[in-house]
Amino acid sequence: MNNLENRKIFVITLFAVVALIFLGRLFVIQVLDDSYSSSADNQALRFVTQYPSRGIVYDRHGKILVQNQAAFDLMVVPRQIAGIDTDAFCLLLDIDTVEFNRRLDKAKEYSNYRASVFQKQLTADEYAKIAERLYRFSGFYGQKRSLRIYPDSVAAHVLGYIGEVSGKDMEEDSVYKSGDFIGISGLERQYEKVLRGDRGREVLMVDVHNTVQGRYKEGELDIPAHAGTNLITGLDLDLQHYGERLMQNKKGSIVAIEPGTGEVLCLISSPTYDPNLLVGVKRASNYQLLVENDSLDPLFNRALMAKYPPGSIFKIVQALVALDEGVINESTAIACNKALVGCHNHPSAQNLREAIQMSCNPYFHQVFKRMVNRGTSSNYFEDSSIGLDAWEKRVKKFGLGNRLGLDLPSLKSGSIPDVALYDGIYGARRWAFSTIYSVSIGQGEVEVIPIQMANLAAIIANRGYYVDPHIVKELDGQRDSSLHYATHSTEIDASFFELIIDAMQRVVDLPGGTARRARIDSLAVCGKTGTAENPHGEDHSVFIAFAPRDNPQIAIAVYVENAGFGGTWAAPIASLMIERYIRGSIGDSLKEARVMEANLLNVIKDED
Amino acid sequence: MRTRRSIFEDIDWVMVVTYAALVLFGWISIYAATYDETHPSIFDLAKNHGKQALWIGLASIIAITILFFDHRFFETFAYLIYAGAILLLLGVLLFGMEIKGAQSWFVIGSISFQPSEIAKFGTALALAKYLSSDGKRFDQFKTKLYALGIIFFPAALIMLQPDVGSTLVFAALLIVLYRQGLSGWIFGLGFIAASLFIIALFLKQYQWTFFEQVVQGKMAFIVGLTLLAGFILYFLRKRKGSRLAVGGGYVVSLGYFLSVDWLFDKLLQPHHQNRINELLGIVSDPLGAGYNVHQSKIAIGSGGFSGKGFLQGTQTKFHFVPEQSTDFIFCTVGEEWGFIGSFIVISLFLFLLGRIIWNAENQRSSFTRIYGYSVASILFIHFAINIGMAIGLAPVIGIPLPFFSYGGSSLWSFTLLLFTYIKLDSERKYVLR
């Protein structure tokens, strides 16, 4: 029997071996292998993204241009759907079973275990109806989002719109996940990084039925969302709104700038659209409608992108450069010789003031000739080339032919012709003043965009300099919140400006002026009309102005396509804008009514 | 013979404390597994943990009551208790309640119990009584046969319910017979049989192509086995009787191997087949047959080295693991207390088992020794299968983890089993050899 007693050793060893195998196995799955931890997190934790509210955009008086409204995405985790009443669910969402299956298949294709969007952007009301019954449908839950809302439906082109991120966006910045929103145009795009804020994360625990059971570790791992920064713009909501109404049924643009600061007071491109159309689920379909079914191209931002011949307003630039170059002075008299270039009937200008006041074409033909042909070279062609080069550099100081420092995307630079351009067209030394003379009166190869015209008005108002025009002047609630914009000088003697401004006031005030319709009682408005020749149809009507003459508060450019003579439509529109901005009300209601009611869209284009 | 002052005087407090530690750890784990914020009290009778508190209270009463019994009671009434258990097993087949496909419960009002629990106790007593009775020599074939019969009879009745888990528990009593002199070959044979079984199941799914001939896995094995037998015969050719032994072994192995498929398909129910295939990795179905084990491993594995902390387990608390307070209670330990907690629980069990065996060998009474071995064997197989299944080393067989799992019936029967031993052990100084 004695040796049987030793069998206890075997029995205890058996127990110990099993215990050791267990401990070894436990060591492997608990300590060495991490995959179980991640599996556990995947099924018991739900990481809910906390979307920050996007920054709000205010006008210069603190009025809201765009803000947010709550919306909900209905999310689905296909794996977690268990025994739900599909028919009841479809009824709740007002979809059919085919659609239900189509969406579910799409979600499964993405992932069985991860949430994807089942129905996008339900409004708060729509979601409230669904939410109270959602507990019956395991696998589905609501994800709060926010949508943009534009209380006054104005400034669509300035504010821009947001939309879902593209694959490229996600590649470039890993912050973005599928279904996120990103600014696509306008301020929304320009200030995307400021407006979007920082997203947060909430870690919730769910049970096997996918019911939320509380915050994981009392929220220790949660990251709060930080709302986006609000933008304070220099826009004047009232002026913007008023301008959009004035431009109804007209094609064109109004840009107004506060000369001293460069703040854009309004930026109107007409026709415009209701920015609320490009919000949420309807965005894609409405976008198609705006692009395809509207020949007037309402999405095209004329204020920043339309390149127009400036017409006679360019004569101001010509006069200033010529004065500073010393090729003319205030009493230079040039006969109105219609043989050089066409002109309307008026007495010959006895001095520069009269030439501007009457907008004499032959006068500026000669002024430009004096600048281009300076006799620096005996060769006529060479001489023109040297002259144009010097001229072009000075003109570009007016913010023309260059992209302005505006804080909006898709800004065009316009064009001031230079030597290279003409060499390219005609060949070197194969062109001379006689080839390019139409530039003298703002035709030909000169192309200016409306905001550059407004900036030109601001330069004159400032007597020689401009601050980069800008929409946003302050980031709300940030230290050192005011943004800095560069000041640029035209390098033209300030004294020459008083002369030009004199003439511009005559344009508006004197009986012989071309912009009598821009007069405002007891307010010194200085302006210059333009009538840009349009080879495709009726001439474009142009007017730039600023007011009051001393301490100017507003500089403005109005461009109305196919509206004919500059004094007819552009000038009165500008004066209404100025009066509205400075006085807050309009004295001459007949003038206002005439503009409001005018429909200048039906001028037929030559489809040549 | 000495006289003593108190019944508590000679109790092995080490076993009692280990028992208490396991019971308390179990209770805490049940609390963590079924905790919810609306019922935060550990004594809330609406929840499993509250009821377990009640069961533990009753278990202590049972434990103390046993200590007041005369130690001779158990030996004297061993056969009677065994007979009673057999009657209950027969009764449950006729009048029992079917729960989860097995007719193994008596339900009277709100009280339910499993006669198989009593049968374990009764069998342990009867086995001890029979093998310790005068004139029984284990080297006699008849004694072995009767002893096996004592084990087999209740096991067979339980198999009829059918309750595979409880039936398997009786197999552990072979350890007792081994201690009494049963040849160690029985374990060798068992090992070989189990290996062949597993190999046969694996080979079933394989086939290879040699020289454009498709060779089934089964065929390859038969060829291999034949070659092996040939080699052994060749090397042992000079030893007498080896031809018969090797030849016999070859025929039996082959026959057994060929019948594995049949045994597997006919004897086991489909869900058992699935669980075994899942365990062996022959099929992988984490959402179906493998769901329990998959979730259990995730829960335990995610505990890491030091665990997620008390009440911080997400997998068990939020019902990802099924049966988390009964069969899969070990998951809570693994998840909330990590490897450290697992180590403590396994060490406690190993310590208790070792202590029982150690004490058993110090008994003058062979009845007490054999009973002690029985207790250790029964506890061991529960421990091995329950934790083995939770970590994916044993097939899913629903048997509780002793002292840990929720349930009055199992807690009381393990308490009865262990404290009877503690009582018998406390008498060792007063027993004449």
PDB file of C-alpha atoms in Angstrom, chain A residues 59-227:
ATOM      1  CA  ASP A  59     -22.438  92.159 -40.111  1.00  0.00           C
ATOM      2  CA  ARG A  60     -20.771  95.382 -38.954  1.00  0.00           C
ATOM      3  CA  HIS A  61     -23.642  96.194 -36.603  1.00  0.00           C
ATOM      4  CA  GLY A  62     -23.806  92.765 -34.978  1.00  0.00           C
ATOM      5  CA  LYS A  63     -26.693  91.497 -37.081  1.00  0.00           C
ATOM      6  CA  ILE A  64     -26.559  87.828 -37.982  1.00  0.00           C
ATOM      7  CA  LEU A  65     -25.834  86.931 -41.575  1.00  0.00           C
ATOM      8  CA  VAL A  66     -25.597  83.189 -41.074  1.00  0.00           C
ATOM      9  CA  GLN A  67     -26.134  80.972 -38.063  1.00  0.00           C
ATOM     10  CA  ASN A  68     -26.880  77.347 -37.277  1.00  0.00           C
ATOM     11  CA  GLN A  69     -29.946  75.217 -36.851  1.00  0.00           C
ATOM     12  CA  ALA A  70     -30.028  71.751 -35.350  1.00  0.00           C
ATOM     13  CA  ALA A  71     -30.418  68.755 -37.614  1.00  0.00           C
ATOM     14  CA  PHE A  72     -30.038  65.050 -37.087  1.00  0.00           C
ATOM     15  CA  ASP A  73     -28.487  62.297 -39.119  1.00  0.00           C
ATOM     16  CA  LEU A  74     -30.095  58.937 -38.567  1.00  0.00           C
ATOM     17  CA  MET A  75     -27.214  56.512 -38.178  1.00  0.00           C
ATOM     18  CA  VAL A  76     -27.226  52.752 -38.555  1.00  0.00           C
ATOM     19  CA  VAL A  77     -24.892  50.019 -37.359  1.00  0.00           C
ATOM     20  CA  PRO A  78     -26.000  47.041 -39.481  1.00  0.00           C
ATOM     21  CA  ARG A  79     -24.582  44.416 -37.142  1.00  0.00           C
ATOM     22  CA  GLN A  80     -26.681  45.726 -34.273  1.00  0.00           C
ATOM     23  CA  ILE A  81     -29.981  45.491 -36.034  1.00  0.00           C
ATOM     24  CA  ALA A  82     -31.860  42.670 -34.398  1.00  0.00           C
ATOM     25  CA  GLY A  83     -35.460  41.672 -34.794  1.00  0.00           C
ATOM     26  CA  ILE A  84     -36.824  45.065 -35.684  1.00  0.00           C
ATOM     27  CA  ASP A  85     -40.205  45.644 -37.243  1.00  0.00           C
ATOM     28  CA  THR A  86     -39.067  46.781 -40.676  1.00  0.00           C
ATOM     29  CA  ASP A  87     -42.527  47.783 -41.817  1.00  0.00           C
ATOM     30  CA  ALA A  88     -43.074  50.010 -38.809  1.00  0.00           C
ATOM     31  CA  PHE A  89     -39.658  51.527 -39.309  1.00  0.00           C
ATOM     32  CA  CYS A  90     -40.285  52.263 -42.971  1.00  0.00           C
ATOM     33  CA  LEU A  91     -43.598  53.849 -42.063  1.00  0.00           C
ATOM     34  CA  LEU A  92     -41.847  56.058 -39.538  1.00  0.00           C
ATOM     35  CA  LEU A  93     -39.345  57.280 -42.089  1.00  0.00           C
ATOM     36  CA  ASP A  94     -41.830  57.310 -44.931  1.00  0.00           C
ATOM     37  CA  ILE A  95     -39.774  55.049 -47.174  1.00  0.00           C
ATOM     38  CA  ASP A  96     -40.570  51.690 -48.763  1.00  0.00           C
ATOM     39  CA  THR A  97     -38.950  48.349 -48.032  1.00  0.00           C
ATOM     40  CA  VAL A  98     -36.956  48.413 -51.254  1.00  0.00           C
ATOM     41  CA  GLU A  99     -35.430  51.723 -50.275  1.00  0.00           C
ATOM     42  CA  PHE A 100     -34.826  50.425 -46.774  1.00  0.00           C
ATOM     43  CA  ASN A 101     -32.917  47.441 -48.100  1.00  0.00           C
ATOM     44  CA  ARG A 102     -31.002  49.561 -50.587  1.00  0.00           C
ATOM     45  CA  ARG A 103     -29.760  51.870 -47.834  1.00  0.00           C
ATOM     46  CA  LEU A 104     -28.997  49.015 -45.502  1.00  0.00           C
ATOM     47  CA  ASP A 105     -26.975  47.230 -48.182  1.00  0.00           C
ATOM     48  CA  LYS A 106     -25.047  50.406 -48.774  1.00  0.00           C
ATOM     49  CA  ALA A 107     -24.320  50.702 -45.048  1.00  0.00           C
ATOM     50  CA  LYS A 108     -23.236  47.065 -44.904  1.00  0.00           C
ATOM     51  CA  GLU A 109     -20.941  47.644 -47.822  1.00  0.00           C
ATOM     52  CA  TYR A 110     -19.189  50.307 -45.774  1.00  0.00           C
ATOM     53  CA  SER A 111     -19.071  48.334 -42.553  1.00  0.00           C
ATOM     54  CA  ASN A 112     -21.177  45.943 -40.579  1.00  0.00           C
ATOM     55  CA  TYR A 113     -19.872  47.192 -37.274  1.00  0.00           C
ATOM     56  CA  ARG A 114     -19.469  50.901 -37.841  1.00  0.00           C
ATOM     57  CA  ALA A 115     -22.093  53.537 -38.024  1.00  0.00           C
ATOM     58  CA  SER A 116     -23.007  55.015 -41.344  1.00  0.00           C
ATOM     59  CA  VAL A 117     -25.650  57.531 -42.270  1.00  0.00           C
ATOM     60  CA  PHE A 118     -29.027  55.987 -42.986  1.00  0.00           C
ATOM     61  CA  GLN A 119     -30.925  59.200 -43.487  1.00  0.00           C
ATOM     62  CA  LYS A 120     -29.321  62.563 -43.684  1.00  0.00           C
ATOM     63  CA  GLN A 121     -30.230  65.798 -42.016  1.00  0.00           C
ATOM     64  CA  LEU A 122     -33.616  65.377 -40.531  1.00  0.00           C
ATOM     65  CA  THR A 123     -34.827  68.645 -39.113  1.00  0.00           C
ATOM     66  CA  ALA A 124     -35.258  68.917 -35.364  1.00  0.00           C
ATOM     67  CA  ASP A 125     -39.031  68.506 -35.769  1.00  0.00           C
ATOM     68  CA  GLU A 126     -38.746  65.483 -38.025  1.00  0.00           C
ATOM     69  CA  TYR A 127     -36.278  63.874 -35.703  1.00  0.00           C
ATOM     70  CA  ALA A 128     -38.374  64.504 -32.592  1.00  0.00           C
ATOM     71  CA  LYS A 129     -41.147  62.401 -34.109  1.00  0.00           C
ATOM     72  CA  ILE A 130     -38.785  59.529 -34.780  1.00  0.00           C
ATOM     73  CA  ALA A 131     -36.655  59.778 -31.653  1.00  0.00           C
ATOM     74  CA  GLU A 132     -39.345  58.768 -29.214  1.00  0.00           C
ATOM     75  CA  ARG A 133     -39.815  55.450 -31.021  1.00  0.00           C
ATOM     76  CA  LEU A 134     -36.232  54.839 -31.934  1.00  0.00           C
ATOM     77  CA  TYR A 135     -35.613  52.629 -28.892  1.00  0.00           C
ATOM     78  CA  ARG A 136     -37.592  49.897 -30.602  1.00  0.00           C
ATOM     79  CA  PHE A 137     -35.189  49.766 -33.498  1.00  0.00           C
ATOM     80  CA  SER A 138     -31.863  48.547 -32.265  1.00  0.00           C
ATOM     81  CA  GLY A 139     -28.962  49.518 -34.474  1.00  0.00           C
ATOM     82  CA  PHE A 140     -30.323  52.975 -35.228  1.00  0.00           C
ATOM     83  CA  TYR A 141     -29.571  56.210 -33.453  1.00  0.00           C
ATOM     84  CA  GLY A 142     -29.589  59.930 -34.094  1.00  0.00           C
ATOM     85  CA  GLN A 143     -26.433  61.925 -34.547  1.00  0.00           C
ATOM     86  CA  LYS A 144     -26.738  65.622 -33.978  1.00  0.00           C
ATOM     87  CA  ARG A 145     -25.486  67.852 -36.713  1.00  0.00           C
ATOM     88  CA  SER A 146     -25.958  71.472 -37.461  1.00  0.00           C
ATOM     89  CA  LEU A 147     -27.054  73.122 -40.639  1.00  0.00           C
ATOM     90  CA  ARG A 148     -26.607  76.684 -41.795  1.00  0.00           C
ATOM     91  CA  ILE A 149     -29.501  79.057 -41.833  1.00  0.00           C
ATOM     92  CA  TYR A 150     -29.554  82.537 -43.359  1.00  0.00           C
ATOM     93  CA  PRO A 151     -32.166  84.634 -41.562  1.00  0.00           C
ATOM     94  CA  ASP A 152     -32.329  87.356 -44.227  1.00  0.00           C
ATOM     95  CA  SER A 153     -31.385  85.253 -47.253  1.00  0.00           C
ATOM     96  CA  VAL A 154     -28.766  87.771 -48.309  1.00  0.00           C
ATOM     97  CA  ALA A 155     -25.142  87.888 -49.374  1.00  0.00           C
ATOM     98  CA  ALA A 156     -25.121  84.383 -50.813  1.00  0.00           C
ATOM     99  CA  HIS A 157     -22.049  85.136 -52.895  1.00  0.00           C
ATOM    100  CA  VAL A 158     -20.069  86.504 -49.985  1.00  0.00           C
ATOM    101  CA  LEU A 159     -21.000  83.895 -47.425  1.00  0.00           C
ATOM    102  CA  GLY A 160     -20.727  80.947 -49.752  1.00  0.00           C
ATOM    103  CA  TYR A 161     -21.952  77.544 -48.748  1.00  0.00           C
ATOM    104  CA  ILE A 162     -20.843  74.345 -47.092  1.00  0.00           C
ATOM    105  CA  GLY A 163     -21.168  70.804 -48.319  1.00  0.00           C
ATOM    106  CA  GLU A 164     -19.952  67.315 -47.608  1.00  0.00           C
ATOM    107  CA  VAL A 165     -16.246  66.749 -47.803  1.00  0.00           C
ATOM    108  CA  SER A 166     -14.812  65.104 -50.876  1.00  0.00           C
ATOM    109  CA  GLY A 167     -12.278  62.308 -50.933  1.00  0.00           C
ATOM    110  CA  LYS A 168      -9.634  64.861 -51.723  1.00  0.00           C
ATOM    111  CA  ASP A 169     -10.518  66.988 -48.703  1.00  0.00           C
ATOM    112  CA  MET A 170     -10.216  63.949 -46.434  1.00  0.00           C
ATOM    113  CA  GLU A 171      -6.855  63.103 -47.965  1.00  0.00           C
ATOM    114  CA  GLU A 172      -5.518  66.582 -47.420  1.00  0.00           C
ATOM    115  CA  ASP A 173      -6.719  66.957 -43.856  1.00  0.00           C
ATOM    116  CA  SER A 174      -7.302  63.926 -41.697  1.00  0.00           C
ATOM    117  CA  VAL A 175      -9.606  65.929 -39.452  1.00  0.00           C
ATOM    118  CA  TYR A 176     -12.393  65.321 -41.946  1.00  0.00           C
ATOM    119  CA  LYS A 177     -14.396  62.144 -41.970  1.00  0.00           C
ATOM    120  CA  SER A 178     -16.910  60.980 -44.493  1.00  0.00           C
ATOM    121  CA  GLY A 179     -20.123  62.947 -44.137  1.00  0.00           C
ATOM    122  CA  ASP A 180     -18.481  65.951 -42.536  1.00  0.00           C
ATOM    123  CA  PHE A 181     -19.091  69.436 -43.813  1.00  0.00           C
ATOM    124  CA  ILE A 182     -16.553  71.767 -45.264  1.00  0.00           C
ATOM    125  CA  GLY A 183     -16.763  75.292 -46.657  1.00  0.00           C
ATOM    126  CA  ILE A 184     -16.948  75.080 -50.436  1.00  0.00           C
ATOM    127  CA  SER A 185     -17.150  78.713 -51.447  1.00  0.00           C
ATOM    128  CA  GLY A 186     -17.109  82.229 -50.105  1.00  0.00           C
ATOM    129  CA  LEU A 187     -16.303  83.010 -46.485  1.00  0.00           C
ATOM    130  CA  GLU A 188     -17.232  79.447 -45.549  1.00  0.00           C
ATOM    131  CA  ARG A 189     -14.271  78.256 -47.564  1.00  0.00           C
ATOM    132  CA  GLN A 190     -11.895  81.115 -46.837  1.00  0.00           C
ATOM    133  CA  TYR A 191     -12.365  80.854 -43.072  1.00  0.00           C
ATOM    134  CA  GLU A 192     -13.017  77.099 -42.896  1.00  0.00           C
ATOM    135  CA  LYS A 193     -10.321  76.438 -40.299  1.00  0.00           C
ATOM    136  CA  VAL A 194     -11.630  79.223 -38.075  1.00  0.00           C
ATOM    137  CA  LEU A 195     -15.327  78.530 -38.494  1.00  0.00           C
ATOM    138  CA  ARG A 196     -15.293  74.762 -38.107  1.00  0.00           C
ATOM    139  CA  GLY A 197     -14.143  74.668 -34.490  1.00  0.00           C
ATOM    140  CA  ASP A 198     -12.770  71.554 -32.834  1.00  0.00           C
ATOM    141  CA  ARG A 199     -14.830  68.423 -32.775  1.00  0.00           C
ATOM    142  CA  GLY A 200     -15.241  66.530 -29.536  1.00  0.00           C
ATOM    143  CA  ARG A 201     -15.801  62.940 -28.641  1.00  0.00           C
ATOM    144  CA  GLU A 202     -18.026  61.227 -26.148  1.00  0.00           C
ATOM    145  CA  VAL A 203     -17.361  57.668 -25.113  1.00  0.00           C
ATOM    146  CA  LEU A 204     -20.522  55.820 -24.188  1.00  0.00           C
ATOM    147  CA  MET A 205     -21.040  52.283 -23.025  1.00  0.00           C
ATOM    148  CA  VAL A 206     -23.626  50.164 -24.767  1.00  0.00           C
ATOM    149  CA  ASP A 207     -24.964  46.785 -23.784  1.00  0.00           C
ATOM    150  CA  VAL A 208     -25.474  43.784 -25.998  1.00  0.00           C
ATOM    151  CA  HIS A 209     -28.742  45.291 -27.212  1.00  0.00           C
ATOM    152  CA  ASN A 210     -26.936  48.471 -28.166  1.00  0.00           C
ATOM    153  CA  THR A 211     -28.730  50.417 -25.478  1.00  0.00           C
ATOM    154  CA  VAL A 212     -26.632  53.201 -24.040  1.00  0.00           C
ATOM    155  CA  GLN A 213     -25.668  52.389 -20.480  1.00  0.00           C
ATOM    156  CA  GLY A 214     -23.883  55.542 -19.491  1.00  0.00           C
ATOM    157  CA  ARG A 215     -20.628  57.352 -19.920  1.00  0.00           C
ATOM    158  CA  TYR A 216     -17.479  55.303 -20.000  1.00  0.00           C
ATOM    159  CA  LYS A 217     -15.266  55.990 -16.974  1.00  0.00           C
ATOM    160  CA  GLU A 218     -17.521  58.906 -15.964  1.00  0.00           C
ATOM    161  CA  GLY A 219     -16.521  60.744 -19.112  1.00  0.00           C
ATOM    162  CA  GLU A 220     -12.815  60.663 -18.364  1.00  0.00           C
ATOM    163  CA  LEU A 221     -11.971  60.021 -22.006  1.00  0.00           C
ATOM    164  CA  ASP A 222     -14.485  62.479 -23.392  1.00  0.00           C
ATOM    165  CA  ILE A 223     -13.222  65.440 -25.326  1.00  0.00           C
ATOM    166  CA  PRO A 224     -15.541  68.443 -25.359  1.00  0.00           C
ATOM    167  CA  ALA A 225     -16.289  70.097 -28.660  1.00  0.00           C
ATOM    168  CA  HIS A 226     -15.193  73.690 -29.136  1.00  0.00           C
ATOM    169  CA  ALA A 227     -17.510  75.851 -31.154  1.00  0.00           C
TER     170      ALA A 227
END
